[in-house]
Amino acid sequence: MLFPGKAPDRLLIKGGKIVNDDQSFYADIFVEDGLIKQIGEDLLVPAGVRTVDAGGQLVVPGGLDAHTRLRAPGTSPADDLHRGTKAALAGGTTMIIDHVLPEPGATLAAACERWRDSARRQACCDYALHLDLPRWHESLAEELRALAKDKGVNSFLVFMAYKDKLQCTDAQMYEIFSIIRDLGAIAQVHAENGDIIDEEQKRLLELGITGPEGHVLSRPEEVEAEAVYRAITIAKQANCPLYVTKIMSKGAADVLAQAKRKGAVVYGEPITASLGTDGSHYWSKNWAKAAAFVTSPPISPDPTTSDHLTSLLACGDLQVTGSAHCVFTTAQKAVGKDDFTLIPEGTNGIEERMSVIWEKCVVSGKMDENDFVAVTSTNAAKIFNCYPRKGRIAVGSDADLVLWNPKATKIISAKTHNSNAEYNIFEGLECHGAPSVVISQGRVVLEEGSLFVTPGSGRFIPRKTFPDFVYKRIKARNRLAEVHGVPRGLYDGPVHDAAVAAAPRTAPCSGKGQALAVRNLHRSGFSLSGSQADDHIARRTAQKIIAPPGGRSTITSLS
Amino acid sequence: MSHPGIKPRIDDRLLIKGGRIINDDHSFYADIYLEDGLIKQIGENLIVPGGVKTIEANGRMVIPGGIDVNTYLQKPYQGMTAVDDFYQGTKAALAGGTTMIIDHVLPEPGSSLLTSFEKWHEAADTKSCCDYSLHVDITSWYDGIREELEILVQDKGVNSFQVYMAYKDLYQMSDSQLYEAFTFLKSLGAVILVHAENGDLIAQEQKRILEMGITGPEGHALSRPEELEAEAVFRAITIASRINCPVYITKVMSKSAADIIALARKKGPLVFGEPITASLGTDGTHYWSKNWAKAAAFVTSPPLSPDPTTPDHLNSLLACGDLQVTGSGHCPYSTAQKAIGKDNFTMIPEGVNGIEERMTVVWDKAVATGKMDESQFVAVTSTNAAKIFNLYPRKGRIAVGSDADVVIWDPDKVKTITAKSHKSAVEYNIFEGMECHGAPLVVISQGKIVFEDGNLHVNKGMGRFIPRKPFPEYLYQRIKIRNKVVGELQGVSRGMYDGPVYEIPAMPKYATPAPSTKSSPAKNQPPPIRNLHQSNFSLSGAQIDDNNPRRTGHRIVAPPGGRSNITSLG
């Protein structure tokens, strides 16, 4: 039995089946100083090393939860970075990437700093940060550059929903995506059409629907699918890799899958909630229970959604899983008891993620254990550029390991979960497969159902820009994307006189493209040929030009 | 008649003998007797007054005159208008077998719809040679527009309105405005037309491409890739399906946009797509022509797709019913006019020809290739448009009582399209050199022969305005049923939540405090009945921890919603 603080830095895991995303094999693992030092059989290890007997269980890379919200401006979530990471470890997740939502007025860098301050005291597992961009402003490019270069933050989220609050216009998204592409970062998007939602919310409230069912009625899945389609279009125009957070509906997932088929560099992240349950609970007679499911995009009321999403996850159309863990107590949710638009949004899932995916995907035969590792850990590590430090069991990788017991049976319940929330949206779900031992930074943090965590032991994992997994293709496409104009002689035929009204149209396109010195040479060439007889006739509607006006003016005629 | 060679004061009676009548549902051999601009009799051995002028059709096809649903014969651009006005344009229409057009009224942003409508109405009344109707484009969503729309629908015979998703800072509407406009137009029973392109992204791309030094017409196509068209189509359909209103996409120019429409139709929304002559007959490779004037002649929005397989694809979808209607988007500008944009493609006035070529191009690409039969040809060139825009069966069908707009069609006639012989005033024809099978032999408009042996016999101003009623059955029958099926949404009747409520700190959930109250109007919040419950709760006394705003570790054994069922009160 181990005790926190007394944990030795060395550990031998014997007799496990190592599962990576590409292969599985039986071998022992020797861990020292938080790193995997040796993998193999009959390892030579110092005497007296603590040995964990895996007894044939699977040894998988610790889970990487690509989406959590354990801190927020305003109403603080009920699970803070301490509570949340503890729950994460209990479920086999050894690293999280938390979303930083800057409070109004704060600079982005200051917001990240504040987050890290809290995490320094509270986080029990390694973490990294995504940054949410609450609004577009002039100096955004510089701020993002500083963060990506010096602060190890290389993924930025824009919102297409939350009208008049966080929502970006298409033009802003294009600009932001262009900046992100140049930085080599990942563009994330919260995809829902905020304009339509706003109108639907008004309509529903006018109909007198104020309960949590209004939340899902005002955010139908078409609205999610539409935004996904638009985000992909914009990203494709900007040649920027795109990561769609929280895929909650079949419609959205299908749009994404189709776009991949057409070559878009896009990743989709279903979350525990969309994989493990459905949105029929919004109609629960129990207000508090219904409110516990409120998150955006909402969990789809279509009960076949989870089956569809797990299938897409298995075939690679969706790649990454998060939890979007952000729980509020019933009292906090009750702020919106008379108006569903005021219910704080967020569901649990950080602890349940690995078990739910195992149950829905592996136990059902949709994916094998290697796929399981890919979608719970490896893919996220690759996309967010912490591979192979995270997401793989290999010599030199961080010693974040999970002994997975596929024979364990666990019933998810609020009575036993590690979160502070009174409700668990997966209440009663029976999962086959659970972590039996969890090792974070080479230390055993979960064993025999007991957690040994130290707040503040989690480290910030800085991430570099230009992840190969994503940017190799982007770079190649950038080279291909060069477009060239047609070299043609200047048009020197008659021009309709529209000088009067020309002014307003020049506004949208900057003058830059026009004032090319080279072109003026041609133009002077034209004036030498003398003015035309009909120059003063503005419009000649019925005139038929036999030698087309553009015909003689090719550039070759000048040489 | 203005033309010298024609018999003056021809009477209004006409007999077409021995033709094969083609409607969209079936075809049969019969004679047709026309009088007073109407079809009076159909059958064999008709009893007609003596001395009636007779046309021997000799077994040729007799089809309903074409309806061109998209023309811009008076589109203003920087103080000038397109070279084909209502006179020139409708002449070209008749020469091609089209006996009715629906022209777009394009008000300058800020000017009233009604005034613009009257302006168009007057111009068309004095110039048009064939019957016409008018769409009104909504170029801005201003105060008082609802009243004007109502007047247009109730009194002016306009039942279709176009909104724009492109032309940023000019015509473009935000999604919220689209939602509002769609909702209102649905309540009027109108047909909602959408110009679908993502204007925000186009503006960005235009900037980028000009900065790269690309100023020629190829920049037009490069800055408006087909993905942006498809995206906007997707969005328009999403909004329309939320509101349960029909939506009609004008100018379907690319495969991806057409595919989105086809896919959406399979899922239920009432969507209609209108490819135009240009997208069915040619492609956008010409934007790269070395001849600036030729390249510029192709400039229209959405642009012609540079993908040369586009026309084939669109014709296939037209044949299978995924697309339903054809227009021309006819709005040609002379080369001198186009040359306003010689140094900057964004200034090139937009519009291509196609009013005269439409029927022939569809026949050649779709019927002569075996994709569709004659009846389908009639459907996509005339009948479907008449149904959607509520002109049916007055237009779009050969039946007793229908208008005598009839075309005798020769499927074997081969014609090479060229600017040298076309009726338009424009110097370039974007279909130049295309050899087409199928052409009209005789065109009859309002019971009069207006085109015969290659000669036009028309009078300026002889076309009538055809008013159209709202709520076309073809669209709104289904909408009405769906409204009933969906019914009024109902909330869950549950007891009031009477558990603890967290005190919101000074700063609410996200960003600024204002919007949350904005998005939920105050009227929803304090219904008096609710307050009874709330007072009920306070009776149970203050909680010990009332002043403790956050109780993270507190586990409530009996869930707070559990005991609060409304039945416990009764």
mmCIF file of C-alpha atoms in Angstrom, chain B residues 33-342:
data_model
loop_
_atom_site.group_PDB
_atom_site.id
_atom_site.type_symbol
_atom_site.label_atom_id
_atom_site.label_comp_id
_atom_site.label_asym_id
_atom_site.label_seq_id
_atom_site.Cartn_x
_atom_site.Cartn_y
_atom_site.Cartn_z
ATOM 1 C CA TYR B 33 -58.240 26.928 -81.370
ATOM 2 C CA LEU B 34 -57.200 30.302 -79.959
ATOM 3 C CA GLU B 35 -59.385 33.350 -79.571
ATOM 4 C CA ASP B 36 -59.058 36.589 -77.615
ATOM 5 C CA GLY B 37 -55.675 35.573 -76.324
ATOM 6 C CA LEU B 38 -57.019 32.402 -74.736
ATOM 7 C CA ILE B 39 -57.087 28.760 -75.656
ATOM 8 C CA LYS B 40 -60.743 28.145 -76.472
ATOM 9 C CA GLN B 41 -60.848 24.626 -77.762
ATOM 10 C CA ILE B 42 -58.623 21.601 -77.885
ATOM 11 C CA GLY B 43 -59.570 18.497 -79.817
ATOM 12 C CA GLU B 44 -60.022 17.022 -83.211
ATOM 13 C CA ASN B 45 -62.344 18.315 -85.909
ATOM 14 C CA LEU B 46 -62.992 21.510 -84.026
ATOM 15 C CA ILE B 47 -65.841 23.691 -85.129
ATOM 16 C CA VAL B 48 -64.305 27.052 -85.779
ATOM 17 C CA PRO B 49 -65.493 30.188 -87.566
ATOM 18 C CA GLY B 50 -64.724 30.359 -91.243
ATOM 19 C CA GLY B 51 -61.672 32.166 -92.515
ATOM 20 C CA VAL B 52 -59.651 31.610 -89.379
ATOM 21 C CA LYS B 53 -55.946 31.715 -89.933
ATOM 22 C CA THR B 54 -54.598 28.211 -89.691
ATOM 23 C CA ILE B 55 -51.119 27.039 -88.867
ATOM 24 C CA GLU B 56 -50.209 23.578 -90.026
ATOM 25 C CA ALA B 57 -48.054 22.065 -87.349
ATOM 26 C CA ASN B 58 -47.515 18.875 -89.301
ATOM 27 C CA GLY B 59 -47.030 16.697 -86.278
ATOM 28 C CA ARG B 60 -44.556 19.018 -84.622
ATOM 29 C CA MET B 61 -44.604 19.641 -80.932
ATOM 30 C CA VAL B 62 -46.813 22.325 -79.511
ATOM 31 C CA ILE B 63 -45.651 23.336 -76.067
ATOM 32 C CA PRO B 64 -46.634 25.967 -73.514
ATOM 33 C CA GLY B 65 -44.564 29.111 -73.991
ATOM 34 C CA GLY B 66 -41.499 29.279 -71.817
ATOM 35 C CA ILE B 67 -41.408 31.198 -68.548
ATOM 36 C CA ASP B 68 -38.090 32.776 -67.698
ATOM 37 C CA VAL B 69 -38.145 33.190 -63.933
ATOM 38 C CA ASN B 70 -35.045 35.296 -63.566
ATOM 39 C CA THR B 71 -34.291 38.360 -65.655
ATOM 40 C CA TYR B 72 -32.820 41.727 -64.842
ATOM 41 C CA LEU B 73 -33.835 43.974 -67.707
ATOM 42 C CA GLN B 74 -33.554 47.198 -65.795
ATOM 43 C CA LYS B 75 -30.788 46.491 -63.309
ATOM 44 C CA PRO B 76 -29.115 49.714 -62.305
ATOM 45 C CA TYR B 77 -25.381 49.797 -61.800
ATOM 46 C CA GLN B 78 -23.598 53.027 -61.130
ATOM 47 C CA GLY B 79 -26.127 55.119 -62.906
ATOM 48 C CA MET B 80 -26.411 52.939 -65.995
ATOM 49 C CA THR B 81 -28.590 49.985 -66.871
ATOM 50 C CA ALA B 82 -27.938 46.774 -68.731
ATOM 51 C CA VAL B 83 -27.932 47.021 -72.530
ATOM 52 C CA ASP B 84 -31.055 44.946 -72.934
ATOM 53 C CA ASP B 85 -34.031 46.851 -71.609
ATOM 54 C CA PHE B 86 -37.544 45.473 -71.398
ATOM 55 C CA TYR B 87 -38.044 45.969 -75.129
ATOM 56 C CA GLN B 88 -34.793 44.469 -76.319
ATOM 57 C CA GLY B 89 -34.862 41.739 -73.702
ATOM 58 C CA THR B 90 -38.413 40.533 -74.251
ATOM 59 C CA LYS B 91 -37.847 40.543 -78.000
ATOM 60 C CA ALA B 92 -34.958 38.183 -77.436
ATOM 61 C CA ALA B 93 -37.138 36.128 -75.086
ATOM 62 C CA LEU B 94 -39.862 35.679 -77.679
ATOM 63 C CA ALA B 95 -37.345 34.773 -80.356
ATOM 64 C CA GLY B 96 -36.193 31.958 -78.100
ATOM 65 C CA GLY B 97 -39.655 30.620 -77.294
ATOM 66 C CA THR B 98 -40.148 32.341 -73.941
ATOM 67 C CA THR B 99 -43.510 34.078 -73.699
ATOM 68 C CA MET B 100 -43.333 35.299 -70.147
ATOM 69 C CA ILE B 101 -40.620 36.637 -67.919
ATOM 70 C CA ILE B 102 -40.460 37.394 -64.232
ATOM 71 C CA ASP B 103 -38.132 40.317 -63.819
ATOM 72 C CA HIS B 104 -36.370 41.352 -60.642
ATOM 73 C CA VAL B 105 -37.063 44.783 -59.196
ATOM 74 C CA LEU B 106 -33.812 45.859 -57.591
ATOM 75 C CA PRO B 107 -34.334 48.900 -55.387
ATOM 76 C CA GLU B 108 -31.295 50.941 -54.505
ATOM 77 C CA PRO B 109 -30.601 50.258 -50.835
ATOM 78 C CA GLY B 110 -32.531 52.777 -48.829
ATOM 79 C CA SER B 111 -35.160 53.492 -51.438
ATOM 80 C CA SER B 112 -38.615 52.149 -50.890
ATOM 81 C CA LEU B 113 -39.752 48.886 -52.402
ATOM 82 C CA LEU B 114 -43.039 50.366 -53.501
ATOM 83 C CA THR B 115 -41.526 53.253 -55.418
ATOM 84 C CA SER B 116 -39.062 50.979 -57.125
ATOM 85 C CA PHE B 117 -41.808 48.551 -57.974
ATOM 86 C CA GLU B 118 -43.833 51.320 -59.590
ATOM 87 C CA LYS B 119 -40.780 52.425 -61.557
ATOM 88 C CA TRP B 120 -40.220 48.939 -62.916
ATOM 89 C CA HIS B 121 -43.891 48.421 -63.550
ATOM 90 C CA GLU B 122 -44.051 51.575 -65.630
ATOM 91 C CA ALA B 123 -40.909 50.822 -67.616
ATOM 92 C CA ALA B 124 -42.081 47.302 -68.352
ATOM 93 C CA ASP B 125 -45.572 48.393 -69.241
ATOM 94 C CA THR B 126 -44.346 50.749 -71.905
ATOM 95 C CA LYS B 127 -41.627 48.498 -73.299
ATOM 96 C CA SER B 128 -42.287 44.838 -72.699
ATOM 97 C CA CYS B 129 -43.310 42.736 -75.688
ATOM 98 C CA CYS B 130 -44.386 39.685 -73.718
ATOM 99 C CA ASP B 131 -46.306 39.144 -70.533
ATOM 100 C CA TYR B 132 -44.307 39.764 -67.430
ATOM 101 C CA SER B 133 -44.459 39.636 -63.711
ATOM 102 C CA LEU B 134 -42.150 41.077 -61.088
ATOM 103 C CA HIS B 135 -40.075 39.745 -58.187
ATOM 104 C CA VAL B 136 -39.041 42.412 -55.713
ATOM 105 C CA ASP B 137 -35.561 42.196 -54.237
ATOM 106 C CA ILE B 138 -35.227 43.217 -50.624
ATOM 107 C CA THR B 139 -31.978 45.131 -50.618
ATOM 108 C CA SER B 140 -32.312 46.359 -47.066
ATOM 109 C CA TRP B 141 -34.528 45.507 -44.135
ATOM 110 C CA TYR B 142 -35.777 48.859 -42.955
ATOM 111 C CA ASP B 143 -38.487 50.196 -40.690
ATOM 112 C CA GLY B 144 -41.785 50.232 -42.459
ATOM 113 C CA ILE B 145 -40.825 47.523 -44.900
ATOM 114 C CA ARG B 146 -43.456 45.190 -43.488
ATOM 115 C CA GLU B 147 -46.269 47.541 -44.477
ATOM 116 C CA GLU B 148 -44.818 47.911 -47.951
ATOM 117 C CA LEU B 149 -44.452 44.174 -48.363
ATOM 118 C CA GLU B 150 -48.035 43.731 -47.312
ATOM 119 C CA ILE B 151 -49.217 46.247 -49.883
ATOM 120 C CA LEU B 152 -47.131 44.595 -52.583
ATOM 121 C CA VAL B 153 -48.598 41.210 -51.787
ATOM 122 C CA GLN B 154 -52.195 42.265 -51.201
ATOM 123 C CA ASP B 155 -52.661 44.920 -53.850
ATOM 124 C CA LYS B 156 -49.824 44.813 -56.321
ATOM 125 C CA GLY B 157 -49.711 41.204 -57.368
ATOM 126 C CA VAL B 158 -46.189 40.464 -56.197
ATOM 127 C CA ASN B 159 -45.715 37.197 -54.359
ATOM 128 C CA SER B 160 -41.985 36.620 -54.491
ATOM 129 C CA PHE B 161 -39.152 38.475 -52.862
ATOM 130 C CA GLN B 162 -35.441 37.979 -53.073
ATOM 131 C CA VAL B 163 -33.022 38.406 -50.186
ATOM 132 C CA TYR B 164 -29.261 38.570 -50.487
ATOM 133 C CA MET B 165 -26.639 36.705 -48.503
ATOM 134 C CA ALA B 166 -23.852 38.356 -50.497
ATOM 135 C CA TYR B 167 -22.784 41.901 -51.363
ATOM 136 C CA LYS B 168 -21.433 42.870 -47.981
ATOM 137 C CA ASP B 169 -22.321 46.356 -46.791
ATOM 138 C CA LEU B 170 -24.667 46.701 -49.741
ATOM 139 C CA TYR B 171 -27.498 44.196 -49.962
ATOM 140 C CA GLN B 172 -26.335 41.535 -47.542
ATOM 141 C CA MET B 173 -28.554 40.483 -44.646
ATOM 142 C CA SER B 174 -27.421 38.900 -41.405
ATOM 143 C CA ASP B 175 -28.809 35.552 -40.309
ATOM 144 C CA SER B 176 -31.021 37.292 -37.774
ATOM 145 C CA GLN B 177 -32.471 39.499 -40.471
ATOM 146 C CA LEU B 178 -32.962 36.514 -42.725
ATOM 147 C CA TYR B 179 -34.821 34.767 -39.935
ATOM 148 C CA GLU B 180 -37.009 37.797 -39.446
ATOM 149 C CA ALA B 181 -37.583 38.302 -43.155
ATOM 150 C CA PHE B 182 -38.383 34.634 -43.765
ATOM 151 C CA THR B 183 -40.827 34.593 -40.868
ATOM 152 C CA PHE B 184 -42.625 37.639 -42.154
ATOM 153 C CA LEU B 185 -42.652 36.581 -45.791
ATOM 154 C CA LYS B 186 -44.041 33.219 -44.782
ATOM 155 C CA SER B 187 -46.896 34.920 -42.979
ATOM 156 C CA LEU B 188 -47.658 36.754 -46.220
ATOM 157 C CA GLY B 189 -47.638 33.535 -48.211
ATOM 158 C CA ALA B 190 -44.801 34.685 -50.421
ATOM 159 C CA VAL B 191 -42.108 32.759 -52.233
ATOM 160 C CA ILE B 192 -38.738 33.480 -50.683
ATOM 161 C CA LEU B 193 -35.921 33.782 -53.187
ATOM 162 C CA VAL B 194 -32.353 33.727 -51.990
ATOM 163 C CA HIS B 195 -29.178 34.903 -53.636
ATOM 164 C CA ALA B 196 -26.906 32.452 -51.872
ATOM 165 C CA GLU B 197 -23.258 33.321 -51.466
ATOM 166 C CA ASN B 198 -21.316 34.084 -48.310
ATOM 167 C CA GLY B 199 -20.677 37.814 -48.677
ATOM 168 C CA ASP B 200 -18.351 38.111 -45.700
ATOM 169 C CA LEU B 201 -15.927 35.611 -47.128
ATOM 170 C CA ILE B 202 -16.191 37.007 -50.637
ATOM 171 C CA ALA B 203 -15.188 40.427 -49.342
ATOM 172 C CA GLN B 204 -12.173 38.870 -47.646
ATOM 173 C CA GLU B 205 -11.181 36.919 -50.721
ATOM 174 C CA GLN B 206 -11.570 39.929 -52.986
ATOM 175 C CA LYS B 207 -9.231 41.892 -50.764
ATOM 176 C CA ARG B 208 -6.704 39.085 -50.753
ATOM 177 C CA ILE B 209 -6.805 38.549 -54.484
ATOM 178 C CA LEU B 210 -6.495 42.230 -55.307
ATOM 179 C CA GLU B 211 -3.550 42.406 -52.938
ATOM 180 C CA MET B 212 -1.916 39.614 -54.887
ATOM 181 C CA GLY B 213 -2.162 41.834 -57.942
ATOM 182 C CA ILE B 214 -4.864 39.832 -59.686
ATOM 183 C CA THR B 215 -7.241 42.357 -61.183
ATOM 184 C CA GLY B 216 -8.720 40.570 -64.203
ATOM 185 C CA PRO B 217 -12.009 38.676 -64.504
ATOM 186 C CA GLU B 218 -10.363 35.469 -63.272
ATOM 187 C CA GLY B 219 -10.245 37.220 -59.906
ATOM 188 C CA HIS B 220 -14.024 37.220 -59.935
ATOM 189 C CA ALA B 221 -14.147 33.431 -60.070
ATOM 190 C CA LEU B 222 -11.225 33.042 -57.673
ATOM 191 C CA SER B 223 -12.828 35.247 -55.051
ATOM 192 C CA ARG B 224 -16.148 33.437 -55.239
ATOM 193 C CA PRO B 225 -15.300 29.726 -55.059
ATOM 194 C CA GLU B 226 -18.208 27.362 -55.206
ATOM 195 C CA GLU B 227 -17.817 26.360 -51.576
ATOM 196 C CA LEU B 228 -19.046 29.806 -50.621
ATOM 197 C CA GLU B 229 -22.136 29.307 -52.714
ATOM 198 C CA ALA B 230 -22.762 25.880 -51.215
ATOM 199 C CA GLU B 231 -22.256 27.205 -47.697
ATOM 200 C CA ALA B 232 -24.843 29.925 -48.170
ATOM 201 C CA VAL B 233 -27.317 27.497 -49.696
ATOM 202 C CA PHE B 234 -26.870 25.239 -46.676
ATOM 203 C CA ARG B 235 -27.434 28.140 -44.316
ATOM 204 C CA ALA B 236 -30.475 29.450 -46.156
ATOM 205 C CA ILE B 237 -32.054 26.007 -46.049
ATOM 206 C CA THR B 238 -31.278 25.658 -42.349
ATOM 207 C CA ILE B 239 -32.959 28.935 -41.545
ATOM 208 C CA ALA B 240 -35.948 28.153 -43.757
ATOM 209 C CA SER B 241 -36.420 24.722 -42.257
ATOM 210 C CA ARG B 242 -36.455 26.244 -38.763
ATOM 211 C CA ILE B 243 -39.274 28.482 -39.830
ATOM 212 C CA ASN B 244 -40.974 25.856 -41.961
ATOM 213 C CA CYS B 245 -41.147 28.093 -44.982
ATOM 214 C CA PRO B 246 -40.402 27.309 -48.617
ATOM 215 C CA VAL B 247 -37.138 28.633 -49.983
ATOM 216 C CA TYR B 248 -36.096 29.080 -53.581
ATOM 217 C CA ILE B 249 -32.435 29.393 -54.499
ATOM 218 C CA THR B 250 -31.892 31.624 -57.504
ATOM 219 C CA LYS B 251 -28.979 30.964 -59.834
ATOM 220 C CA VAL B 252 -27.648 27.567 -58.914
ATOM 221 C CA MET B 253 -24.232 27.761 -60.526
ATOM 222 C CA SER B 254 -22.158 24.952 -59.073
ATOM 223 C CA LYS B 255 -22.271 21.252 -58.426
ATOM 224 C CA SER B 256 -21.806 21.635 -54.704
ATOM 225 C CA ALA B 257 -24.660 24.106 -54.352
ATOM 226 C CA ALA B 258 -26.931 21.847 -56.387
ATOM 227 C CA ASP B 259 -25.920 18.831 -54.310
ATOM 228 C CA ILE B 260 -26.795 20.627 -51.094
ATOM 229 C CA ILE B 261 -30.255 21.346 -52.474
ATOM 230 C CA ALA B 262 -30.692 17.769 -53.616
ATOM 231 C CA LEU B 263 -29.611 16.437 -50.225
ATOM 232 C CA ALA B 264 -31.834 18.819 -48.331
ATOM 233 C CA ARG B 265 -34.870 17.854 -50.392
ATOM 234 C CA LYS B 266 -34.330 14.267 -49.380
ATOM 235 C CA LYS B 267 -34.578 15.319 -45.765
ATOM 236 C CA GLY B 268 -37.833 17.165 -46.203
ATOM 237 C CA PRO B 269 -37.382 20.919 -46.385
ATOM 238 C CA LEU B 270 -39.258 22.619 -49.197
ATOM 239 C CA VAL B 271 -36.390 23.815 -51.342
ATOM 240 C CA PHE B 272 -36.340 24.765 -54.979
ATOM 241 C CA GLY B 273 -33.328 25.390 -57.137
ATOM 242 C CA GLU B 274 -33.026 27.426 -60.285
ATOM 243 C CA PRO B 275 -30.058 26.787 -62.531
ATOM 244 C CA ILE B 276 -29.732 29.354 -65.298
ATOM 245 C CA THR B 277 -28.920 29.138 -68.977
ATOM 246 C CA ALA B 278 -25.305 30.006 -68.281
ATOM 247 C CA SER B 279 -24.713 27.278 -65.701
ATOM 248 C CA LEU B 280 -26.525 24.712 -67.844
ATOM 249 C CA GLY B 281 -24.826 25.616 -71.082
ATOM 250 C CA THR B 282 -21.272 26.718 -70.455
ATOM 251 C CA ASP B 283 -18.587 26.889 -67.797
ATOM 252 C CA GLY B 284 -16.241 29.306 -66.112
ATOM 253 C CA THR B 285 -12.995 28.370 -67.822
ATOM 254 C CA HIS B 286 -13.491 31.457 -69.993
ATOM 255 C CA TYR B 287 -12.648 33.707 -67.063
ATOM 256 C CA TRP B 288 -9.067 32.849 -67.910
ATOM 257 C CA SER B 289 -9.470 33.928 -71.534
ATOM 258 C CA LYS B 290 -6.673 36.104 -72.825
ATOM 259 C CA ASN B 291 -9.318 38.341 -74.296
ATOM 260 C CA TRP B 292 -10.361 40.629 -71.460
ATOM 261 C CA ALA B 293 -13.682 41.578 -73.031
ATOM 262 C CA LYS B 294 -14.663 37.971 -73.538
ATOM 263 C CA ALA B 295 -13.657 37.016 -70.019
ATOM 264 C CA ALA B 296 -15.583 39.956 -68.613
ATOM 265 C CA ALA B 297 -18.718 38.967 -70.527
ATOM 266 C CA PHE B 298 -18.920 35.867 -68.291
ATOM 267 C CA VAL B 299 -18.887 37.821 -65.044
ATOM 268 C CA THR B 300 -22.003 37.088 -63.026
ATOM 269 C CA SER B 301 -22.661 36.097 -59.427
ATOM 270 C CA PRO B 302 -22.436 33.407 -58.286
ATOM 271 C CA PRO B 303 -19.843 32.910 -61.006
ATOM 272 C CA LEU B 304 -19.899 30.176 -63.586
ATOM 273 C CA SER B 305 -18.010 27.249 -62.180
ATOM 274 C CA PRO B 306 -14.592 26.651 -63.728
ATOM 275 C CA ASP B 307 -15.330 22.953 -63.400
ATOM 276 C CA PRO B 308 -16.245 21.884 -66.947
ATOM 277 C CA THR B 309 -18.369 18.981 -65.713
ATOM 278 C CA THR B 310 -20.795 21.366 -64.043
ATOM 279 C CA PRO B 311 -23.345 21.755 -66.872
ATOM 280 C CA ASP B 312 -23.678 18.007 -67.238
ATOM 281 C CA HIS B 313 -24.252 17.572 -63.507
ATOM 282 C CA LEU B 314 -26.805 20.364 -63.271
ATOM 283 C CA ASN B 315 -28.702 19.037 -66.275
ATOM 284 C CA SER B 316 -28.862 15.631 -64.632
ATOM 285 C CA LEU B 317 -30.274 17.094 -61.438
ATOM 286 C CA LEU B 318 -32.751 19.112 -63.473
ATOM 287 C CA ALA B 319 -33.826 15.929 -65.211
ATOM 288 C CA CYS B 320 -34.342 13.979 -61.994
ATOM 289 C CA GLY B 321 -36.298 16.744 -60.285
ATOM 290 C CA ASP B 322 -33.719 17.791 -57.731
ATOM 291 C CA LEU B 323 -33.667 21.139 -59.499
ATOM 292 C CA GLN B 324 -37.005 22.303 -60.829
ATOM 293 C CA VAL B 325 -36.922 25.566 -62.681
ATOM 294 C CA THR B 326 -34.739 27.340 -65.190
ATOM 295 C CA GLY B 327 -34.119 31.035 -65.542
ATOM 296 C CA SER B 328 -31.603 33.014 -67.469
ATOM 297 C CA GLY B 329 -30.405 35.681 -65.055
ATOM 298 C CA HIS B 330 -30.295 37.697 -68.257
ATOM 299 C CA CYS B 331 -28.552 41.000 -67.576
ATOM 300 C CA PRO B 332 -25.911 41.711 -70.203
ATOM 301 C CA TYR B 333 -23.696 44.768 -70.176
ATOM 302 C CA SER B 334 -21.817 46.076 -73.175
ATOM 303 C CA THR B 335 -18.072 45.687 -73.227
ATOM 304 C CA ALA B 336 -17.663 49.385 -72.573
ATOM 305 C CA GLN B 337 -19.831 49.045 -69.501
ATOM 306 C CA LYS B 338 -17.988 45.974 -68.318
ATOM 307 C CA ALA B 339 -14.745 47.884 -68.836
ATOM 308 C CA ILE B 340 -15.522 50.014 -65.816
ATOM 309 C CA GLY B 341 -13.838 47.149 -64.037
ATOM 310 C CA LYS B 342 -10.896 46.775 -66.373
#
